[in-house]
Amino acid sequence: MKFPKDFFWGGATAANQVEGAWNIEGKGMIETDISASGGVNKHRVLTYQLPTGEIVEVPMFGRVPEGANPYVDPTRYYPNHEAIDFYHHYKEDIALFAEMGFKMYRMSISWSRIFPKGIENEPNQAGLEFYRNVFLELKKYKIEPLVTLWHFDTPLYLETETGGWMNRSTIDHFVRYAEIVMTEYKDLVNYWITFNEINNRLFFLEMLPESQRQQAAQISIQELHHQFLASAKVVKLARQINPQNKIACMINGVTPYPLTSRPSDVLMAQEALKQGIYYCGDIQVRGKYPSFAKRLWEKYGVELEMEADDAAVLLEGKVDIFSFSYYMSMCLTTDEEAQTGQGNFSFGALNPYLDYSDWGWGIDPTGLRYILNELYGRYEIPMMVVENGLGQDDTLEADGSVHDPYRIDYLKRHVEAMSEAIADGVDLIAYTSWGCIDLISAGTGQMSKRYGFIYVDLDDEGNGTRQRYRKDSFYWYQRLIATNAEEM
Ligand code: P53
C-alpha cells in the first residue's frame, strides 16, 4: 500500500449533525431545527404552522404551504437540537481524534451561528468565538482543519422570507458571511469547501414523479446557478484574504453504472454521470458551463436567468481541489421491468454483484477507484475523498467496547481502492471518512445509522448519556494512520 507521506488521514462531520446547541448564544434557525425525527428509513418531515394555527408536516424538499411559519412542535423529537452536543464536548472529541492520529478534520461552520438570519449587519461574536476555540484546539494537536462553509444549512429566515437561493441577494449574504469567517480565521484555516454536495438535487431529480420534475428542475438549476456564482466569488476572495488558501468544490460522487451492455443502458449511465457529477464539476473546476448544459436545460424545459457578467465571475472562481463524497455506486437501465426500485434511494436497479448495507446502499470499493480515475482524468487537479463510510447500528457491550468488524472491512476495502487509484496516477491528497464520531443522519435523522470510530451513547428517541466510547475501528484506524496504511 503506498500513500504519499504527507497524506491527510482524518474524519469528517457537519455542524448541524453534531453540534446541538441549536438555539443558544445567538444561533438562528435552519431547516433541521424544524425537522422532526422520521423513524427507520423514512424521510424526515419539516413542521410548519399555518396562519389558521394548524400544524402541518412537509416532507424534506417538499413545498411549504403559502403563509406557513416554521414551527417547533413541543410534542415531537428533533434530533438535531441537541445532537451529540459537540458544542460542549469539542475538547474531548478533538482529543479522541488526536489519539487516532488525525492529520485533518473536516467540519463545517454553521452560517446561522454567525449570521442568525443571514441578513444582519454585524456577525454574532459568540459564534465566531466558538469556532475560534475549536480551531485553536485542533492547532494544539497539529490537526489541519478543512472547513465547509455550507452544509445544507441556509438560515431559515432566508429560506422562508426572501426566497432563499432563488433570490440573487442570497449570493451577497453568503459571500459576506464567507468573507467574515475567512478573515477571522485566516491564520488558523487554509483549506475550505464552499458548498457540500452541491449536485444533490440535480442528481436526484430523476427520483421525483415525472409530473414534478420540470418545476423542480427549473428551481434547482436556477438556485444552482446562484450557488455557483457564490462559490466562485468566495474562491476569488479566499485568495485575496490569504494566498495560502486552498478551496475545494464538493460533489456527491454516487457512481452510475449501466445494468447491462445494452447500448441504451450505457448511454443512460453516461447521461447520469454528466447530469449528476460533471455538470457541477465542470462549472466549478473549469469555470464555465459544459457543452452539454444547453441540452440538459432543454430536457427539463428550464429557462435559466443569467446576467451579463456571470460568465466572467464563474471563470475567475475556479477551485484548487476537487473533493467528493463516496458511499456507493448505482445501476441504471432503460428496461422498465428491471427497474426494481430496489437500488439505492429506491430508484434504478439492484446490482447483482454487490452487497447492500442495512440502509440499502450498495457497497462498492471498486467504484471508488473507477470514479477517482474518471474525475482525475477529466480535471487533473488534486483530489480529496472527504466522505466515505458505512452507516450501521452497533452494539455497546457491558464493558464499554464496540465490536464493528463490518465497518473495518468496509473502510479497509475503500482504502485499498484509493491506494490502487494512486498507483493509477491519481493525485489524491486526503481521506476524511464520514461521521468519525457517531452523529445524526442527514437523510433519516437517526442516531442508529452510525458511521463513527467513536460510539456516542444516544438513541433515536434522544435517550442516552452522550458518553463517548472507542470502537474496535478506532484502534484499527489509529494503526492505519500510524503506519500510513502499510499495516491495517
Ligand atoms: P446519511 C444522500 C446520498 C449520499 C450522501 O448520509 C448524502 C445524501 C444525503 O442524505 O449525504 C452526505 O446521513 C452528506 C452528509 C450525510 C452523509 O452523506 O443520510 O454530506 O451530511 O450525513 C451520509 O446516512
XYZ file of C-alpha atoms and ligand atoms in Angstrom:
512
model
C 0.000 0.000 0.000
C 1.507 3.332 -0.977
C 0.216 6.693 0.220
C 2.221 9.932 -0.013
C 3.988 10.629 3.269
C 2.107 13.879 3.927
C -1.287 12.305 3.141
C -4.136 13.812 5.154
C -5.851 10.992 7.064
C -8.813 12.137 9.075
C -12.534 12.292 9.615
C -15.497 14.484 8.752
C -18.634 15.915 10.349
C -21.115 18.736 9.735
C -22.209 21.387 12.229
C -25.913 20.620 12.317
C -25.348 16.874 12.683
C -23.045 17.115 15.717
C -23.146 20.463 17.490
C -26.598 20.661 19.049
C -26.929 23.989 20.890
C -29.460 24.866 18.214
C -30.854 27.982 19.855
C -28.237 29.188 22.290
C -25.710 32.029 22.193
C -27.484 33.683 19.326
C -27.739 30.900 16.765
C -30.544 31.326 14.232
C -32.744 28.515 12.943
C -32.108 26.230 9.982
C -34.215 23.520 8.329
C -33.019 20.679 10.536
C -34.216 22.646 13.583
C -37.798 22.119 12.428
C -37.105 18.632 11.097
C -38.659 16.022 13.366
C -37.291 12.502 13.541
C -38.764 10.247 10.893
C -38.073 6.698 12.077
C -36.380 3.852 10.223
C -35.836 4.582 6.534
C -38.499 7.253 6.490
C -37.721 10.646 5.102
C -37.708 13.464 7.571
C -40.553 15.909 7.903
C -40.435 19.646 8.450
C -43.005 21.130 10.818
C -44.874 24.327 9.970
C -47.826 26.232 11.403
C -50.493 27.586 9.079
C -51.979 31.048 9.698
C -55.064 29.174 10.986
C -52.934 27.672 13.767
C -52.969 24.215 12.264
C -49.652 22.288 12.364
C -48.626 20.669 9.101
C -45.819 18.291 8.178
C -43.965 18.814 4.928
C -41.549 16.211 3.541
C -37.943 17.412 3.273
C -37.529 19.193 -0.081
C -41.342 19.434 -0.272
C -43.347 22.582 -0.968
C -44.183 24.741 2.028
C -47.864 25.844 2.067
C -48.474 29.553 1.490
C -48.142 31.630 4.671
C -46.914 28.748 6.823
C -44.390 29.567 9.543
C -41.536 27.392 10.804
C -42.682 25.715 13.968
C -41.175 23.542 16.674
C -43.812 21.157 17.971
C -43.128 20.544 21.673
C -44.602 17.048 21.420
C -42.115 15.933 18.753
C -38.448 14.932 18.997
C -35.980 16.998 16.974
C -32.716 15.040 16.893
C -30.536 17.915 15.705
C -31.491 20.231 18.569
C -29.005 18.634 20.946
C -27.403 16.122 18.550
C -24.259 14.726 20.212
C -23.612 18.114 21.818
C -20.231 18.653 20.156
C -20.758 22.298 21.128
C -19.927 21.408 24.715
C -17.791 18.300 24.050
C -15.413 19.572 21.362
C -12.295 19.410 23.531
C -12.918 15.812 24.488
C -13.827 14.862 20.901
C -10.818 16.544 19.324
C -8.589 14.818 21.904
C -10.030 11.498 20.680
C -9.384 12.471 17.044
C -5.824 13.330 18.024
C -5.461 9.993 19.794
C -6.302 8.283 16.491
C -3.596 10.421 14.886
C -5.833 12.552 12.649
C -3.926 14.846 10.298
C -7.091 16.567 9.085
C -10.547 17.211 10.481
C -13.301 18.204 8.093
C -16.031 20.186 9.834
C -18.467 22.911 8.895
C -19.246 26.355 10.194
C -22.908 26.957 10.833
C -23.811 30.112 8.865
C -26.701 30.829 11.249
C -24.370 30.811 14.246
C -22.511 33.727 12.636
C -25.471 35.472 10.972
C -28.630 34.153 12.684
C -30.974 35.300 9.918
C -28.332 35.708 7.256
C -29.053 39.427 6.816
C -27.616 41.116 9.930
C -25.023 43.870 9.675
C -22.803 42.531 12.422
C -21.711 38.920 12.995
C -22.621 37.134 16.222
C -19.475 37.286 18.364
C -20.360 34.197 20.410
C -20.494 32.164 17.207
C -17.137 33.486 15.999
C -15.612 32.688 19.373
C -16.890 29.115 19.377
C -15.198 28.245 16.075
C -12.014 30.085 17.061
C -11.814 27.851 20.130
C -12.391 24.752 18.010
C -9.617 25.766 15.581
C -7.235 26.543 18.434
C -7.918 23.132 19.900
C -7.130 21.499 16.530
C -3.947 23.517 16.234
C -2.833 22.207 19.620
C -2.727 18.716 18.076
C -1.475 19.879 14.647
C -4.721 18.728 13.018
C -5.383 20.647 9.803
C -8.982 21.905 9.611
C -10.883 21.513 6.343
C -13.866 23.813 6.688
C -17.157 23.596 4.799
C -18.991 26.919 4.588
C -22.387 25.480 3.680
C -23.547 22.020 4.646
C -27.240 22.163 3.681
C -27.803 24.844 6.350
C -29.015 28.137 4.865
C -30.516 30.332 7.616
C -34.228 29.503 7.749
C -35.114 33.172 7.622
C -33.641 33.429 4.126
C -35.418 30.252 3.026
C -38.838 31.337 4.217
C -38.761 35.137 3.946
C -36.675 36.100 0.935
C -36.895 33.110 -1.395
C -33.576 31.578 -0.363
C -31.265 30.617 -3.220
C -33.836 31.587 -5.862
C -33.141 35.177 -4.834
C -29.859 36.601 -6.150
C -29.406 38.646 -2.981
C -28.624 35.390 -1.125
C -25.340 35.329 -3.070
C -24.257 38.573 -1.382
C -25.352 37.410 2.060
C -23.352 34.211 1.645
C -20.262 35.971 0.308
C -20.322 38.401 3.228
C -20.571 35.533 5.731
C -17.686 33.759 3.978
C -15.570 36.912 3.959
C -16.109 37.426 7.686
C -15.099 33.897 8.650
C -12.215 33.599 6.188
C -10.812 36.877 7.511
C -11.427 35.981 11.146
C -9.657 32.610 10.828
C -7.043 33.452 8.224
C -4.219 32.313 10.488
C -5.999 29.154 11.564
C -7.630 27.682 8.441
C -6.155 27.117 4.968
C -8.464 24.509 3.446
C -12.040 25.435 2.567
C -15.018 23.811 0.869
C -17.679 26.203 -0.414
C -20.830 24.040 -0.833
C -21.359 20.482 0.368
C -22.721 18.051 -2.232
C -23.797 20.924 -4.441
C -25.021 18.437 -7.087
C -27.536 16.572 -4.924
C -30.771 17.947 -6.223
C -29.720 17.638 -9.833
C -28.645 14.072 -9.241
C -31.870 13.119 -7.535
C -34.233 14.892 -9.964
C -34.968 11.601 -11.673
C -36.261 10.202 -8.371
C -39.195 12.612 -8.412
C -42.512 11.705 -10.010
C -42.442 12.817 -13.640
C -45.193 15.385 -13.040
C -42.949 17.298 -10.609
C -39.639 17.045 -12.440
C -39.908 20.055 -14.710
C -40.765 22.517 -11.959
C -38.183 21.014 -9.593
C -35.551 21.257 -12.330
C -36.379 24.894 -13.012
C -35.854 25.731 -9.333
C -32.813 23.505 -8.810
C -30.947 24.714 -11.877
C -31.621 28.387 -11.153
C -30.652 28.011 -7.484
C -27.537 26.123 -8.507
C -26.560 28.970 -10.816
C -26.678 31.311 -7.824
C -24.663 28.888 -5.701
C -22.032 28.576 -8.457
C -21.708 32.360 -8.517
C -21.487 32.497 -4.728
C -18.851 29.772 -4.734
C -16.793 31.481 -7.450
C -16.875 34.809 -5.631
C -15.753 33.116 -2.427
C -12.884 31.359 -4.219
C -11.626 34.714 -5.506
C -11.983 36.349 -2.090
C -10.258 33.459 -0.335
C -7.149 34.030 -2.451
C -7.193 37.746 -1.697
C -7.554 37.158 2.033
C -4.747 34.616 2.159
C -2.806 33.402 -0.882
C -2.159 30.161 1.041
C -5.857 29.302 0.997
C -6.883 26.231 -0.989
C -10.527 25.959 -1.950
C -12.402 22.854 -2.998
C -15.707 22.099 -4.614
C -17.607 19.191 -3.087
C -19.660 16.785 -5.141
C -21.744 13.785 -4.173
C -19.896 11.009 -6.014
C -22.645 8.387 -6.396
C -21.197 6.469 -9.357
C -23.591 5.432 -12.127
C -23.171 2.072 -13.867
C -25.150 0.604 -16.763
C -27.045 -2.513 -15.604
C -26.265 -4.301 -18.882
C -24.147 -3.858 -22.015
C -27.313 -2.774 -23.841
C -26.122 0.434 -25.562
C -29.077 2.408 -24.219
C -28.107 1.408 -20.656
C -24.523 2.522 -21.263
C -25.742 5.841 -22.585
C -28.100 6.258 -19.640
C -25.224 5.793 -17.183
C -23.169 8.340 -19.111
C -26.071 10.801 -19.035
C -26.312 10.328 -15.252
C -22.596 10.997 -14.881
C -22.915 14.211 -16.898
C -26.051 15.439 -15.152
C -25.137 14.140 -11.710
C -21.433 14.930 -11.458
C -19.849 16.692 -14.452
C -22.400 19.493 -14.728
C -21.397 20.902 -11.340
C -17.783 19.726 -11.510
C -17.149 21.398 -14.867
C -18.514 24.754 -13.737
C -16.528 24.759 -10.518
C -13.270 23.347 -11.889
C -13.260 24.718 -15.460
C -15.158 27.901 -14.669
C -17.796 27.519 -17.340
C -20.923 25.581 -18.207
C -20.185 22.347 -20.097
C -21.150 21.941 -23.735
C -23.984 19.562 -22.788
C -25.654 22.071 -20.415
C -27.998 23.509 -23.043
C -29.393 20.090 -23.885
C -29.916 19.351 -20.186
C -31.885 22.584 -19.692
C -33.966 21.702 -22.743
C -34.656 18.217 -21.402
C -36.452 19.757 -18.423
C -37.746 22.863 -20.220
C -35.641 25.115 -17.979
C -35.297 28.843 -18.702
C -32.117 29.905 -16.918
C -31.770 33.539 -15.944
C -28.211 34.811 -16.188
C -26.706 38.265 -16.036
C -24.156 39.645 -18.463
C -21.073 39.300 -16.270
C -21.940 35.943 -14.669
C -19.718 34.043 -17.089
C -16.723 36.182 -16.102
C -17.431 35.624 -12.394
C -17.503 31.853 -12.886
C -14.260 31.917 -14.842
C -12.485 33.822 -12.063
C -13.578 31.380 -9.369
C -12.130 28.042 -10.402
C -11.406 25.785 -7.413
C -7.968 24.415 -6.483
C -9.076 20.996 -5.311
C -11.815 18.550 -6.290
C -13.400 16.969 -3.234
C -16.241 14.482 -3.163
C -18.175 12.019 -1.049
C -18.290 8.372 -1.977
C -20.596 5.810 -0.426
C -21.885 3.701 -3.310
C -22.443 3.152 -6.990
C -25.852 2.834 -8.609
C -27.164 0.803 -11.504
C -29.229 2.225 -14.347
C -31.226 0.614 -17.101
C -33.733 1.580 -19.762
C -35.510 -1.740 -19.238
C -38.614 -0.753 -17.268
C -39.062 -4.230 -15.862
C -35.552 -4.366 -14.466
C -36.062 -1.048 -12.640
C -36.902 -2.845 -9.460
C -36.712 0.338 -7.449
C -34.597 -1.655 -5.027
C -31.346 0.120 -5.769
C -30.127 2.963 -3.589
C -32.750 5.589 -2.807
C -35.447 3.379 -4.332
C -34.589 4.094 -7.941
C -32.552 2.279 -10.544
C -31.864 -1.441 -10.353
C -30.268 -3.765 -7.867
C -26.666 -4.618 -8.792
C -26.419 -8.416 -8.512
C -22.672 -8.223 -7.884
C -22.815 -6.029 -4.778
C -23.770 -6.379 -1.134
C -26.072 -3.716 0.241
C -25.859 -2.056 3.649
C -28.744 -2.292 6.127
C -29.904 1.043 4.720
C -29.788 -0.271 1.154
C -26.631 1.457 -0.065
C -24.592 -0.663 -2.499
C -21.111 -1.325 -1.107
C -18.615 -0.943 -3.936
C -14.955 -0.129 -3.223
C -14.004 -0.741 -6.867
C -16.425 2.032 -7.805
C -14.261 4.427 -5.784
C -11.170 3.523 -7.816
C -13.210 3.860 -11.004
C -14.645 7.292 -10.184
C -11.303 8.626 -8.878
C -9.780 7.757 -12.256
C -12.696 9.300 -14.146
C -12.624 12.530 -12.167
C -8.881 12.955 -12.119
C -8.682 12.144 -15.813
C -11.124 14.949 -16.517
C -9.902 17.624 -14.116
C -6.242 16.890 -13.265
C -6.275 18.835 -10.002
C -5.611 17.392 -6.508
C -8.435 15.227 -5.222
C -9.829 14.637 -1.743
C -12.258 11.937 -0.613
C -13.999 13.912 2.115
C -16.795 11.472 2.986
C -16.938 7.685 2.919
C -18.142 5.159 5.429
C -20.674 2.560 6.468
C -23.857 3.558 8.282
C -24.743 0.638 10.533
C -26.116 0.136 14.026
C -23.602 -1.007 16.652
C -23.887 -2.754 19.997
C -22.310 -1.196 23.058
C -21.057 -4.067 25.246
C -21.271 -4.008 29.039
C -17.519 -3.361 29.273
C -17.758 -0.279 27.038
C -16.340 -1.941 23.916
C -17.982 -1.908 20.486
C -17.087 -4.656 18.003
C -17.533 -3.368 14.447
C -15.606 -5.687 12.093
C -18.103 -4.839 9.300
C -17.016 -1.186 9.420
C -13.315 -2.065 9.457
C -13.884 -4.312 6.440
C -15.763 -1.574 4.555
C -13.127 1.079 5.234
C -10.204 -1.234 4.563
C -11.524 -2.135 1.105
C -12.033 1.529 0.274
C -8.518 2.412 1.435
C -7.183 -0.365 -0.812
C -9.162 1.085 -3.713
C -7.652 4.544 -3.071
C -4.185 3.026 -2.977
C -4.832 1.449 -6.392
C -6.091 4.791 -7.726
C -2.910 6.491 -6.519
C -0.906 3.783 -8.278
C -3.027 4.537 -11.368
C -1.641 8.083 -11.189
C -4.406 9.933 -9.353
C -3.178 12.861 -7.231
C -5.154 12.012 -4.088
C -4.143 14.087 -1.052
C -6.760 13.433 1.650
C -9.250 10.968 3.063
C -11.654 12.149 5.747
C -14.104 9.355 6.448
C -17.638 10.383 7.263
C -19.042 10.654 10.756
C -15.743 9.880 12.510
C -17.824 10.215 15.655
C -21.431 8.918 15.614
C -23.820 11.693 14.578
C -27.366 12.407 13.425
C -28.037 11.040 9.935
C -28.761 13.737 7.348
C -31.130 11.546 5.377
C -33.159 9.919 8.148
C -32.488 11.872 11.352
C -31.475 8.651 13.025
C -28.718 8.109 15.544
C -28.759 4.365 14.897
C -27.281 4.886 11.406
C -23.806 5.075 12.908
C -20.605 5.808 11.000
C -18.151 6.541 13.799
C -14.889 5.228 15.173
C -16.290 6.695 18.375
C -19.607 5.448 19.732
C -21.940 8.000 21.304
C -24.488 6.702 23.790
C -27.670 8.183 22.325
C -30.657 6.528 20.646
C -33.207 7.545 18.012
C -35.574 8.989 20.622
C -32.933 11.052 22.389
C -32.286 8.713 25.344
C -28.709 8.216 26.487
C -25.811 9.763 28.371
C -23.975 11.052 25.253
C -20.863 9.429 26.697
C -18.163 8.571 24.149
C -16.637 5.056 23.690
C -13.838 3.831 21.426
C -14.984 1.195 18.915
C -12.680 -1.542 17.583
C -12.440 0.530 14.387
C -10.920 3.344 16.481
C -7.817 1.231 17.180
C -7.774 -0.058 13.612
C -7.749 3.486 12.188
C -5.119 4.584 14.706
C -2.808 1.797 13.479
C -3.562 2.604 9.854
C -2.638 6.265 10.292
C 0.478 5.459 12.338
C 1.790 3.228 9.532
C 0.436 5.349 6.653
C -1.691 2.321 5.716
C 1.296 -0.023 5.482
C -0.487 -2.027 8.169
C -4.210 -2.250 8.556
P -26.863 9.856 5.809
C -27.502 11.149 0.039
C -26.621 10.348 -0.654
C -25.279 10.385 -0.383
C -24.814 11.259 0.580
O -25.820 10.276 4.688
C -25.679 12.077 1.254
C -27.029 12.028 0.988
C -27.998 12.865 1.749
O -28.514 12.090 2.793
O -25.282 12.983 2.155
C -23.979 13.028 2.668
O -26.617 10.720 6.994
C -23.933 14.296 3.455
C -23.844 14.069 4.940
C -24.574 12.796 5.314
C -23.839 11.647 4.669
O -23.761 11.806 3.276
O -28.199 10.075 5.202
O -22.925 15.186 3.047
O -24.348 15.201 5.599
O -24.689 12.594 6.688
C -24.449 10.286 4.964
O -26.563 8.424 6.124
